[in-house]
Amino acid sequence: MTSHVVDFEDILNNGFSDANTSVRSGVRARWERKNDAEGCSSSSDSRKPPLGGLSDRFIPNRAAMDMEKCSASIVSSAEESIGDRTDSEFSEAEEDTINSVASDLSEYKSSLLGIDDSKSRILSFAEKAPAPKGDTVNNLQVLYSASTSSRKNKSSTKLVSRHIPSAPTRILDAPDLLDDYYLNLLSWSDTNVLAVALSQTVYLWNAETGQIDELCNVESEGPDAHISSVSWIQEGGGHLAVGTSWGKTMLWDVHAQKQLRKMDGHTDRVGALSWNRHILSSGGRDNLIINHDVRIAEHKTATLSSHTQEVCGLAWSPDGLTLASGANDNKLCLWDAAASSSSRPRFELTDHQAAVKALAWSPHERNLLATGGGTADRCIKFWNTQSGAMLNSIDTGSQVCALQWNPHEKEILSSHGFARNQLCLWKYPTMAKVKELEGHTARVLHMATSPDGSSVVSAAADETLRFWDVFAPLSKSHTGKRGASDVPGGAKSKKLSRTMHIR
């Protein structure tokens, strides 16, 4: 009886279920459709292989894609997607491919592509833009980087304990001062007399009395004639060498206001002069350097030819053994004092990328020479003249026109052109910028140091002379150690005492 009842109930349940299904409306309930949609999405997500943090994305610039990295990522995804397959489902070719990819993928990604699986990046900058050529000058970069460089160096302005005035102590007018980078128109004697060439005339300014005298005028040589260089003899301060635009070198007795002699040898203007006791070296636009012995009638002792363009810088070392020459051929030459006309320079240094005009020998270290390059170079370089090795090089950001060492401290002062026309004081050998002196409105072409070594005069294309108390004077303790035996002769000591003050 019980079995018949159970069978009857099953028949009723099955019958009503089939009947309900057969007569069901074609529109399904909303909750049923929602459940079906969620089930489909979950099942489809479960079938997607994990991509390890990588996903496809739209990249508009296909040239910027790294196709090697993309290929490696795709292979990695394919390997993961086939990981659930059994070995029996692979063909022999597929097995070889998978095994080779699996063994080399990690090493390939790390060594060749530099891919880190945890932090994978498709796009990245691998190399910097190529540097410009050495002879190119971006004036806008020079202009707009000047303020940035000045801000960076503000933290180093406390490198000295002394006070350095930011303003000049005196300003003199210099009308008709030629704006020519290759000339040398300023020289300060050890008797405290400043010589400056203004176009066709040489003027002498006495720093003690303020008196101005006209030494010579070359107007009679023609309307285009002008003074191209001046240089005082090293000791005594009584004789001045004057280079001219037509290739002559004149020697003047300042006290007698008399021309002693006129020396030839150049076929074009004489733009650089330098003394070594009784030897006067002159450099011209004819690419030659001539050594004159001013004591004898046959004054030419050597003609040095190594430069291929105008010689614009000459400087004898303090010991008188080496002559440094710079020219518009971007070359620095070092000559022995005993060099003859057939001699070659001891060293020919070609590291500068522009004309080498600024030359300065260190008063603190023997065989240490500082040189400055023009607009396309902008660098101050330091040399060991005994070995020819370059010790240091610093990019100043603008044309280097002149250099002056501080005779009391290991510091060097540089004058510059575009874009700021400033003077910069540097601490040697770190080359940290100590001070910037501004005021000139055009490039600062020339500089000279006072006899006591405390002041520097700068001459610029804005036709002004500005005097700066930039170098530290001798301290009392240092001067007190000097006895009478250090200065031979009473007249010499009186002269030095007079030159301690230029105003």
Short mmCIF file of C-alpha atoms in Angstrom, two decimals:
data_model
loop_
_atom_site.label_atom_id
_atom_site.label_comp_id
_atom_site.label_asym_id
_atom_site.label_seq_id
_atom_site.Cartn_x
_atom_site.Cartn_y
_atom_site.Cartn_z
CA MET A 1 0.00 0.00 0.00
CA THR A 2 2.81 2.40 0.92
CA SER A 3 4.63 1.81 -2.35
CA HIS A 4 1.58 2.61 -4.38
CA VAL A 5 1.15 5.93 -2.55
CA VAL A 6 4.78 6.98 -3.26
CA ASP A 7 4.46 6.12 -6.95
CA PHE A 8 1.25 8.12 -7.16
CA GLU A 9 2.91 11.20 -5.61
CA ASP A 10 5.84 11.01 -8.06
CA ILE A 11 3.42 10.82 -10.97
CA LEU A 12 1.59 13.88 -9.74
CA ASN A 13 4.80 15.91 -9.20
CA ASN A 14 6.25 15.07 -12.59
CA GLY A 15 3.02 15.68 -14.32
CA PHE A 16 2.43 19.09 -12.82
CA SER A 17 6.10 20.12 -13.45
CA ASP A 18 5.93 19.24 -17.14
CA ALA A 19 2.60 20.91 -17.45
CA ASN A 20 3.84 24.12 -15.81
CA THR A 21 6.83 24.21 -18.09
CA SER A 22 4.84 23.66 -21.19
CA VAL A 23 2.35 26.37 -20.49
CA ARG A 24 4.89 29.01 -19.20
CA SER A 25 4.78 32.47 -20.79
CA GLY A 26 7.52 33.43 -23.28
CA VAL A 27 8.52 36.54 -21.22
CA ARG A 28 10.78 35.62 -18.30
CA ALA A 29 10.70 37.36 -14.97
CA ARG A 30 13.13 40.22 -14.43
CA TRP A 31 14.87 38.55 -11.49
CA GLU A 32 15.47 35.44 -13.57
CA ARG A 33 17.03 37.44 -16.41
CA LYS A 34 19.28 39.26 -13.90
CA ASN A 35 20.46 36.04 -12.33
CA ASP A 36 21.19 34.57 -15.75
CA ALA A 37 23.23 37.67 -16.73
CA GLU A 38 25.33 37.56 -13.53
CA GLY A 39 25.96 33.88 -14.02
CA CYS A 40 27.16 34.37 -17.58
CA SER A 41 29.54 37.18 -16.60
CA SER A 42 31.04 35.22 -13.72
CA SER A 43 31.53 32.16 -15.87
CA SER A 44 33.15 34.18 -18.65
CA ASP A 45 35.51 35.92 -16.16
CA SER A 46 36.55 32.57 -14.75
CA ARG A 47 37.53 31.45 -18.21
CA LYS A 48 39.82 34.50 -18.81
CA PRO A 49 43.48 33.78 -18.08
CA PRO A 50 45.20 36.18 -15.63
CA LEU A 51 47.50 38.67 -17.34
CA GLY A 52 49.80 39.45 -14.42
CA GLY A 53 48.88 43.13 -14.20
CA LEU A 54 49.15 43.75 -17.97
CA SER A 55 46.24 44.77 -20.18
CA ASP A 56 45.67 46.03 -23.70
CA ARG A 57 45.23 49.75 -24.15
CA PHE A 58 44.91 52.22 -26.97
CA ILE A 59 48.22 53.93 -27.88
CA PRO A 60 47.76 56.59 -30.56
CA ASN A 61 51.46 56.80 -31.47
CA ARG A 62 52.39 53.32 -32.60
CA ALA A 63 55.94 54.39 -33.43
CA ALA A 64 56.53 54.96 -29.71
CA MET A 65 55.64 51.36 -28.80
CA ASP A 66 58.34 48.91 -27.80
CA MET A 67 57.35 45.93 -29.93
CA GLU A 68 59.86 43.63 -28.26
CA LYS A 69 58.34 44.23 -24.84
CA CYS A 70 54.82 43.81 -26.20
CA SER A 71 55.75 40.52 -27.83
CA ALA A 72 57.29 39.28 -24.59
CA SER A 73 54.13 40.21 -22.69
CA ILE A 74 51.90 38.39 -25.18
CA VAL A 75 54.05 35.25 -25.00
CA SER A 76 53.88 35.41 -21.22
CA SER A 77 50.07 35.66 -21.32
CA ALA A 78 49.81 32.79 -23.80
CA GLU A 79 51.97 30.63 -21.56
CA GLU A 80 49.66 31.24 -18.61
CA SER A 81 46.53 30.60 -20.71
CA ILE A 82 47.74 27.17 -21.79
CA GLY A 83 48.93 26.19 -18.33
CA ASP A 84 45.78 24.10 -17.63
CA ARG A 85 46.26 21.87 -20.66
CA THR A 86 47.64 18.37 -20.14
CA ASP A 87 50.79 17.10 -21.78
CA SER A 88 48.75 14.82 -24.00
CA GLU A 89 47.01 17.79 -25.60
CA PHE A 90 50.31 19.29 -26.93
CA SER A 91 51.91 18.36 -30.16
CA GLU A 92 55.64 17.77 -30.31
CA ALA A 93 56.25 21.14 -32.00
CA GLU A 94 54.18 22.94 -29.36
CA GLU A 95 56.12 21.29 -26.56
CA ASP A 96 59.44 22.41 -28.04
CA THR A 97 58.20 25.98 -28.43
CA ILE A 98 56.79 26.18 -24.90
CA ASN A 99 59.91 24.72 -23.33
CA SER A 100 62.22 27.15 -25.14
CA VAL A 101 60.02 30.14 -24.28
CA ALA A 102 59.72 29.15 -20.64
CA SER A 103 63.49 28.73 -20.20
CA ASP A 104 64.56 31.92 -21.99
CA LEU A 105 61.73 34.31 -21.12
CA SER A 106 62.97 35.33 -17.67
CA GLU A 107 66.56 35.86 -18.79
CA TYR A 108 65.45 37.66 -21.96
CA LYS A 109 63.20 40.07 -20.10
CA SER A 110 65.77 40.94 -17.44
CA SER A 111 68.96 41.18 -19.52
CA LEU A 112 67.82 42.48 -22.89
CA LEU A 113 64.53 44.26 -22.29
CA GLY A 114 64.98 45.27 -18.66
CA ILE A 115 61.44 44.16 -17.80
CA ASP A 116 60.49 43.72 -14.17
CA ASP A 117 57.41 41.49 -13.93
CA SER A 118 56.22 43.30 -10.82
CA LYS A 119 56.55 46.76 -12.38
CA SER A 120 56.33 46.31 -16.11
CA ARG A 121 56.28 49.42 -18.30
CA ILE A 122 55.72 49.40 -22.04
CA LEU A 123 56.76 53.01 -22.71
CA SER A 124 59.88 54.68 -21.30
CA PHE A 125 62.67 57.04 -22.41
CA ALA A 126 65.81 54.96 -22.84
CA GLU A 127 68.27 57.66 -24.00
CA LYS A 128 68.69 61.42 -23.70
CA ALA A 129 68.65 63.73 -26.68
CA PRO A 130 72.04 64.04 -28.42
CA ALA A 131 74.24 66.92 -27.24
CA PRO A 132 74.69 69.85 -29.65
CA LYS A 133 77.93 70.37 -31.51
CA GLY A 134 80.68 72.28 -29.75
CA ASP A 135 80.58 75.24 -32.12
CA THR A 136 76.87 75.95 -31.68
CA VAL A 137 75.66 78.68 -29.36
CA ASN A 138 72.08 78.97 -28.15
CA ASN A 139 71.76 82.60 -27.12
CA LEU A 140 68.36 82.03 -25.53
CA GLN A 141 69.76 79.22 -23.42
CA VAL A 142 72.60 81.46 -22.28
CA LEU A 143 70.15 84.23 -21.45
CA TYR A 144 67.55 82.23 -19.55
CA SER A 145 70.01 79.95 -17.76
CA ALA A 146 71.89 82.89 -16.28
CA SER A 147 69.32 83.53 -13.54
CA THR A 148 69.16 79.83 -12.70
CA SER A 149 72.91 79.54 -12.32
CA SER A 150 73.01 82.64 -10.14
CA ARG A 151 70.40 81.16 -7.79
CA LYS A 152 72.36 77.95 -7.50
CA ASN A 153 75.49 79.82 -6.50
CA LYS A 154 73.86 82.01 -3.85
CA SER A 155 74.57 79.35 -1.26
CA SER A 156 78.32 79.64 -1.94
CA THR A 157 78.59 83.39 -1.48
CA LYS A 158 79.87 82.98 2.09
CA LEU A 159 83.18 81.43 1.08
CA VAL A 160 85.28 84.39 2.27
CA SER A 161 85.30 86.26 5.54
CA ARG A 162 86.08 89.68 4.08
CA HIS A 163 83.51 92.13 2.78
CA ILE A 164 83.41 92.49 -1.01
CA PRO A 165 81.47 95.58 -2.17
CA SER A 166 78.94 94.91 -4.89
CA ALA A 167 79.22 98.41 -6.38
CA PRO A 168 82.28 99.95 -8.01
CA THR A 169 84.23 102.50 -5.98
CA ARG A 170 84.86 104.72 -9.00
CA ILE A 171 83.57 105.06 -12.56
CA LEU A 172 85.44 106.85 -15.34
CA ASP A 173 84.25 107.60 -18.85
CA ALA A 174 86.19 106.02 -21.70
CA PRO A 175 84.74 107.46 -24.93
CA ASP A 176 85.68 105.75 -28.19
CA LEU A 177 86.89 102.58 -26.48
CA LEU A 178 86.89 100.04 -29.30
CA ASP A 179 84.47 97.13 -28.95
CA ASP A 180 86.91 94.52 -30.29
CA TYR A 181 87.42 91.22 -28.47
CA TYR A 182 90.88 90.65 -29.97
CA LEU A 183 92.54 93.85 -28.68
CA ASN A 184 94.24 94.57 -25.33
CA LEU A 185 93.73 98.23 -24.48
CA LEU A 186 94.36 98.42 -20.71
CA SER A 187 97.50 98.17 -18.53
CA TRP A 188 98.31 99.25 -14.94
CA SER A 189 101.93 100.01 -14.02
CA ASP A 190 103.68 99.37 -10.71
CA THR A 191 103.95 103.15 -10.30
CA ASN A 192 100.15 103.34 -10.10
CA VAL A 193 99.54 104.83 -13.54
CA LEU A 194 96.80 103.39 -15.71
CA ALA A 195 97.26 103.38 -19.50
CA VAL A 196 94.16 103.09 -21.68
CA ALA A 197 93.90 103.29 -25.47
CA LEU A 198 90.84 105.10 -26.80
CA SER A 199 90.72 104.73 -30.57
CA GLN A 200 93.69 106.79 -31.86
CA THR A 201 94.96 108.11 -28.50
CA VAL A 202 96.73 106.68 -25.45
CA TYR A 203 95.82 108.32 -22.13
CA LEU A 204 97.57 108.00 -18.76
CA TRP A 205 95.55 108.28 -15.55
CA ASN A 206 97.45 108.74 -12.28
CA ALA A 207 95.52 106.82 -9.61
CA GLU A 208 97.06 108.82 -6.77
CA THR A 209 96.35 112.32 -8.04
CA GLY A 210 93.62 111.68 -10.60
CA GLN A 211 95.61 113.56 -13.25
CA ILE A 212 95.03 112.59 -16.88
CA ASP A 213 97.71 113.04 -19.58
CA GLU A 214 97.71 112.29 -23.28
CA LEU A 215 100.77 110.26 -24.23
CA CYS A 216 100.46 109.84 -28.00
CA ASN A 217 98.08 110.14 -30.94
CA VAL A 218 98.19 108.27 -34.26
CA GLU A 219 95.72 110.43 -36.14
CA SER A 220 98.44 111.37 -38.63
CA GLU A 221 98.63 107.76 -39.81
CA GLY A 222 95.18 107.96 -41.39
CA PRO A 223 91.51 107.97 -40.42
CA ASP A 224 91.42 104.20 -39.92
CA ALA A 225 94.57 104.04 -37.82
CA HIS A 226 94.12 103.16 -34.14
CA ILE A 227 95.92 101.83 -31.08
CA SER A 228 95.46 98.05 -30.81
CA SER A 229 97.39 97.18 -27.60
CA VAL A 230 99.30 98.68 -24.66
CA SER A 231 101.57 97.10 -22.04
CA TRP A 232 103.75 98.55 -19.25
CA ILE A 233 107.26 97.24 -18.64
CA GLN A 234 107.28 95.00 -15.56
CA GLU A 235 109.54 96.98 -13.22
CA GLY A 236 110.07 100.71 -12.96
CA GLY A 237 106.92 101.69 -14.79
CA GLY A 238 108.72 104.22 -16.94
CA HIS A 239 108.28 102.65 -20.37
CA LEU A 240 105.13 101.74 -22.24
CA ALA A 241 104.85 99.52 -25.33
CA VAL A 242 102.16 100.50 -27.82
CA GLY A 243 100.90 98.30 -30.65
CA THR A 244 99.30 99.86 -33.72
CA SER A 245 96.81 98.84 -36.37
CA TRP A 246 99.40 99.04 -39.19
CA GLY A 247 101.81 96.53 -37.63
CA LYS A 248 104.29 98.77 -35.80
CA THR A 249 105.26 98.46 -32.13
CA MET A 250 106.28 101.71 -30.42
CA LEU A 251 108.26 102.13 -27.20
CA TRP A 252 107.60 105.29 -25.19
CA ASP A 253 109.43 106.95 -22.28
CA VAL A 254 106.51 108.13 -20.16
CA HIS A 255 108.46 110.50 -17.93
CA ALA A 256 110.06 112.29 -20.89
CA GLN A 257 106.86 112.03 -23.02
CA LYS A 258 109.07 110.79 -25.85
CA GLN A 259 108.96 107.93 -28.33
CA LEU A 260 112.19 105.96 -28.03
CA ARG A 261 111.85 103.63 -31.01
CA LYS A 262 109.46 102.05 -33.48
CA MET A 263 109.86 98.33 -34.16
CA ASP A 264 108.53 96.54 -37.22
CA GLY A 265 108.09 92.85 -38.08
CA HIS A 266 104.31 92.50 -38.41
CA THR A 267 102.31 93.04 -41.58
CA ASP A 268 99.00 93.63 -39.76
CA ARG A 269 97.77 95.04 -36.47
CA VAL A 270 99.51 94.14 -33.20
CA GLY A 271 96.78 93.03 -30.80
CA ALA A 272 98.77 91.48 -27.92
CA LEU A 273 101.93 92.48 -25.99
CA SER A 274 103.79 90.92 -23.05
CA TRP A 275 107.09 91.78 -21.30
CA ASN A 276 109.78 89.45 -19.97
CA ARG A 277 112.39 91.81 -18.54
CA HIS A 278 114.03 93.39 -21.65
CA ILE A 279 112.22 91.06 -24.10
CA LEU A 280 108.95 92.34 -25.54
CA SER A 281 106.74 89.75 -27.27
CA SER A 282 104.14 90.95 -29.77
CA GLY A 283 101.33 89.02 -31.46
CA GLY A 284 99.54 90.17 -34.59
CA ARG A 285 96.75 89.47 -37.01
CA ASP A 286 99.38 88.05 -39.36
CA ASN A 287 99.40 84.95 -37.08
CA LEU A 288 102.99 85.65 -35.93
CA ILE A 289 104.64 86.17 -32.55
CA ILE A 290 107.82 88.26 -32.54
CA ASN A 291 110.27 88.57 -29.65
CA HIS A 292 111.97 91.98 -29.54
CA ASP A 293 115.10 92.76 -27.52
CA VAL A 294 114.51 96.46 -26.90
CA ARG A 295 118.17 97.05 -25.91
CA ILE A 296 119.71 96.43 -29.32
CA ALA A 297 119.25 97.83 -32.80
CA GLU A 298 118.48 94.45 -34.41
CA HIS A 299 115.59 93.94 -32.08
CA LYS A 300 114.01 90.80 -33.60
CA THR A 301 115.39 87.77 -31.79
CA ALA A 302 112.75 85.19 -32.80
CA THR A 303 109.68 84.87 -34.97
CA LEU A 304 107.34 82.17 -33.70
CA SER A 305 104.80 80.73 -36.12
CA SER A 306 102.36 78.04 -35.04
CA HIS A 307 98.98 79.78 -35.01
CA THR A 308 96.83 79.90 -38.13
CA GLN A 309 94.69 82.92 -37.14
CA GLU A 310 95.10 86.20 -35.26
CA VAL A 311 97.10 86.06 -32.03
CA CYS A 312 94.97 87.79 -29.37
CA GLY A 313 96.57 86.74 -26.07
CA LEU A 314 100.17 86.69 -24.79
CA ALA A 315 101.47 86.17 -21.25
CA TRP A 316 104.94 85.39 -19.89
CA SER A 317 105.17 83.21 -16.78
CA PRO A 318 106.40 84.89 -13.56
CA ASP A 319 109.70 82.96 -13.74
CA GLY A 320 110.23 84.09 -17.34
CA LEU A 321 110.69 80.56 -18.69
CA THR A 322 107.43 80.04 -20.60
CA LEU A 323 105.39 82.18 -22.99
CA ALA A 324 101.71 81.35 -23.36
CA SER A 325 99.93 82.41 -26.56
CA GLY A 326 96.28 82.20 -27.53
CA ALA A 327 94.70 82.89 -30.89
CA ASN A 328 91.50 82.87 -32.87
CA ASP A 329 92.31 79.36 -34.12
CA ASN A 330 91.11 78.05 -30.69
CA LYS A 331 94.65 76.96 -29.89
CA LEU A 332 96.82 77.53 -26.82
CA CYS A 333 100.59 77.29 -27.37
CA LEU A 334 103.34 77.12 -24.75
CA TRP A 335 106.81 78.30 -25.84
CA ASP A 336 110.20 77.98 -24.16
CA ALA A 337 112.05 81.21 -23.44
CA ALA A 338 114.96 80.00 -25.57
CA ALA A 339 112.75 79.31 -28.59
CA SER A 340 114.12 80.44 -31.94
CA SER A 341 112.42 81.12 -35.25
CA SER A 342 112.71 77.45 -36.20
CA SER A 343 111.37 76.16 -32.89
CA ARG A 344 108.03 74.52 -32.35
CA PRO A 345 105.95 75.14 -29.22
CA ARG A 346 106.46 72.90 -26.23
CA PHE A 347 102.74 72.10 -26.27
CA GLU A 348 99.86 72.84 -28.66
CA LEU A 349 96.61 72.50 -26.72
CA THR A 350 93.35 72.38 -28.65
CA ASP A 351 90.74 71.79 -25.94
CA HIS A 352 89.07 75.19 -26.29
CA GLN A 353 86.21 75.52 -28.79
CA ALA A 354 86.63 79.26 -29.44
CA ALA A 355 89.27 82.00 -29.48
CA VAL A 356 91.68 81.94 -26.53
CA LYS A 357 92.30 85.50 -25.37
CA ALA A 358 92.18 85.45 -21.56
CA LEU A 359 95.50 84.21 -20.11
CA ALA A 360 96.61 84.45 -16.47
CA TRP A 361 99.54 82.82 -14.65
CA SER A 362 98.98 81.89 -11.02
CA PRO A 363 101.10 83.82 -8.48
CA HIS A 364 100.62 80.99 -5.97
CA GLU A 365 101.58 77.83 -7.85
CA ARG A 366 104.37 77.45 -10.35
CA ASN A 367 103.43 76.21 -13.84
CA LEU A 368 99.71 76.86 -13.25
CA LEU A 369 98.01 78.72 -16.10
CA ALA A 370 94.36 79.76 -16.42
CA THR A 371 92.81 80.35 -19.86
CA GLY A 372 89.39 81.49 -21.03
CA GLY A 373 87.51 80.80 -24.25
CA GLY A 374 85.16 82.88 -26.39
CA THR A 375 81.44 82.68 -27.05
CA ALA A 376 81.36 79.15 -28.47
CA ASP A 377 83.48 77.80 -25.59
CA ARG A 378 82.60 79.81 -22.43
CA CYS A 379 85.04 77.76 -20.33
CA ILE A 380 87.85 78.57 -17.90
CA LYS A 381 90.52 75.88 -18.07
CA PHE A 382 93.52 75.28 -15.83
CA TRP A 383 96.76 73.76 -17.10
CA ASN A 384 99.95 72.25 -15.78
CA THR A 385 102.34 73.89 -18.24
CA GLN A 386 105.16 71.52 -17.32
CA SER A 387 103.28 68.41 -18.45
CA GLY A 388 100.61 69.97 -20.69
CA ALA A 389 97.81 68.34 -18.68
CA MET A 390 94.48 70.06 -18.22
CA LEU A 391 93.73 70.16 -14.48
CA ASN A 392 90.18 71.46 -14.52
CA SER A 393 87.54 73.04 -16.75
CA ILE A 394 84.40 74.93 -15.79
CA ASP A 395 81.65 76.24 -18.06
CA THR A 396 80.89 79.83 -17.05
CA GLY A 397 77.85 80.19 -19.30
CA SER A 398 79.13 83.21 -21.25
CA GLN A 399 82.10 84.54 -23.20
CA VAL A 400 85.30 84.81 -21.11
CA CYS A 401 87.07 88.09 -21.97
CA ALA A 402 89.75 88.47 -19.28
CA LEU A 403 91.19 86.76 -16.18
CA GLN A 404 92.99 88.15 -13.11
CA TRP A 405 94.39 86.20 -10.14
CA ASN A 406 94.09 87.51 -6.60
CA PRO A 407 97.71 88.00 -5.48
CA HIS A 408 96.77 87.47 -1.80
CA GLU A 409 94.32 84.55 -1.93
CA LYS A 410 93.74 81.56 -4.16
CA GLU A 411 90.99 83.26 -6.11
CA ILE A 412 90.54 84.20 -9.75
CA LEU A 413 88.37 86.93 -11.27
CA SER A 414 86.81 86.56 -14.71
CA SER A 415 85.04 89.10 -16.90
CA HIS A 416 82.30 88.12 -19.32
CA GLY A 417 80.19 89.16 -22.27
CA PHE A 418 76.63 88.22 -23.28
CA ALA A 419 74.24 87.79 -21.56
CA ARG A 420 74.97 89.52 -18.22
CA ASN A 421 78.30 91.35 -18.84
CA GLN A 422 79.40 90.64 -15.27
CA LEU A 423 82.58 89.93 -13.32
CA CYS A 424 82.75 86.66 -11.37
CA LEU A 425 85.06 85.83 -8.46
CA TRP A 426 85.89 82.13 -8.09
CA LYS A 427 87.54 80.18 -5.28
CA TYR A 428 90.41 78.02 -6.51
CA PRO A 429 90.66 75.04 -6.83
CA THR A 430 87.01 74.24 -6.02
CA MET A 431 85.81 76.90 -8.50
CA ALA A 432 82.90 77.78 -6.26
CA LYS A 433 81.50 81.17 -7.19
CA VAL A 434 82.23 83.68 -4.41
CA LYS A 435 80.80 86.89 -5.85
CA GLU A 436 79.22 88.39 -8.95
CA LEU A 437 79.84 92.04 -9.77
CA GLU A 438 77.35 93.69 -12.10
CA GLY A 439 77.09 97.19 -13.48
CA HIS A 440 78.48 97.15 -17.01
CA THR A 441 75.90 97.24 -19.79
CA ALA A 442 78.16 95.71 -22.48
CA ARG A 443 80.78 92.99 -22.53
CA VAL A 444 83.72 93.52 -20.16
CA LEU A 445 86.67 93.27 -22.51
CA HIS A 446 89.69 94.15 -20.33
CA MET A 447 90.87 93.99 -16.72
CA ALA A 448 93.98 95.10 -14.81
CA THR A 449 95.06 94.84 -11.16
CA SER A 450 96.40 97.70 -9.03
CA PRO A 451 100.02 97.57 -7.79
CA ASP A 452 98.98 96.78 -4.22
CA GLY A 453 96.75 93.96 -5.50
CA SER A 454 93.56 95.11 -3.79
CA SER A 455 91.65 96.73 -6.66
CA VAL A 456 90.75 95.72 -10.19
CA VAL A 457 89.76 98.02 -13.04
CA SER A 458 87.47 96.77 -15.80
CA ALA A 459 86.97 98.31 -19.22
CA ALA A 460 83.86 97.47 -21.19
CA ALA A 461 82.26 98.18 -24.54
CA ASP A 462 79.84 100.53 -22.74
CA GLU A 463 82.78 103.01 -22.75
CA THR A 464 83.29 103.08 -19.00
CA LEU A 465 86.08 102.12 -16.59
CA ARG A 466 84.92 100.72 -13.26
CA PHE A 467 87.10 100.15 -10.20
CA TRP A 468 86.29 97.29 -7.82
CA ASP A 469 87.72 96.59 -4.35
CA VAL A 470 87.40 92.87 -4.91
CA PHE A 471 90.74 91.45 -3.73
CA ALA A 472 91.76 91.29 -0.07
CA PRO A 473 94.58 93.72 0.84
CA LEU A 474 97.63 92.58 2.75
CA SER A 475 96.87 92.06 6.43
CA LYS A 476 98.74 94.01 9.11
CA SER A 477 100.31 90.85 10.49
CA HIS A 478 101.64 89.95 7.06
CA THR A 479 103.07 93.38 6.32
CA GLY A 480 104.63 93.58 9.77
CA LYS A 481 106.75 90.51 9.07
CA ARG A 482 108.45 92.19 6.13
CA GLY A 483 111.70 93.83 7.11
CA ALA A 484 113.72 96.55 5.45
CA SER A 485 115.88 93.91 3.80
CA ASP A 486 112.89 92.73 1.72
CA VAL A 487 112.77 96.03 -0.19
CA PRO A 488 116.15 97.17 -1.50
CA GLY A 489 116.71 100.90 -1.48
CA GLY A 490 114.91 103.71 0.27
CA ALA A 491 113.48 105.08 -2.93
CA LYS A 492 111.87 101.71 -3.72
CA SER A 493 110.17 101.53 -0.31
CA LYS A 494 108.83 105.06 -0.69
CA LYS A 495 107.39 104.17 -4.08
CA LEU A 496 105.65 101.08 -2.70
CA SER A 497 104.17 103.09 0.17
CA ARG A 498 102.74 105.55 -2.29
CA THR A 499 101.09 102.78 -4.34
CA MET A 500 99.19 101.32 -1.38
CA HIS A 501 96.34 103.77 -2.02
CA ILE A 502 95.05 104.54 -5.47
CA ARG A 503 92.69 107.34 -4.37
#
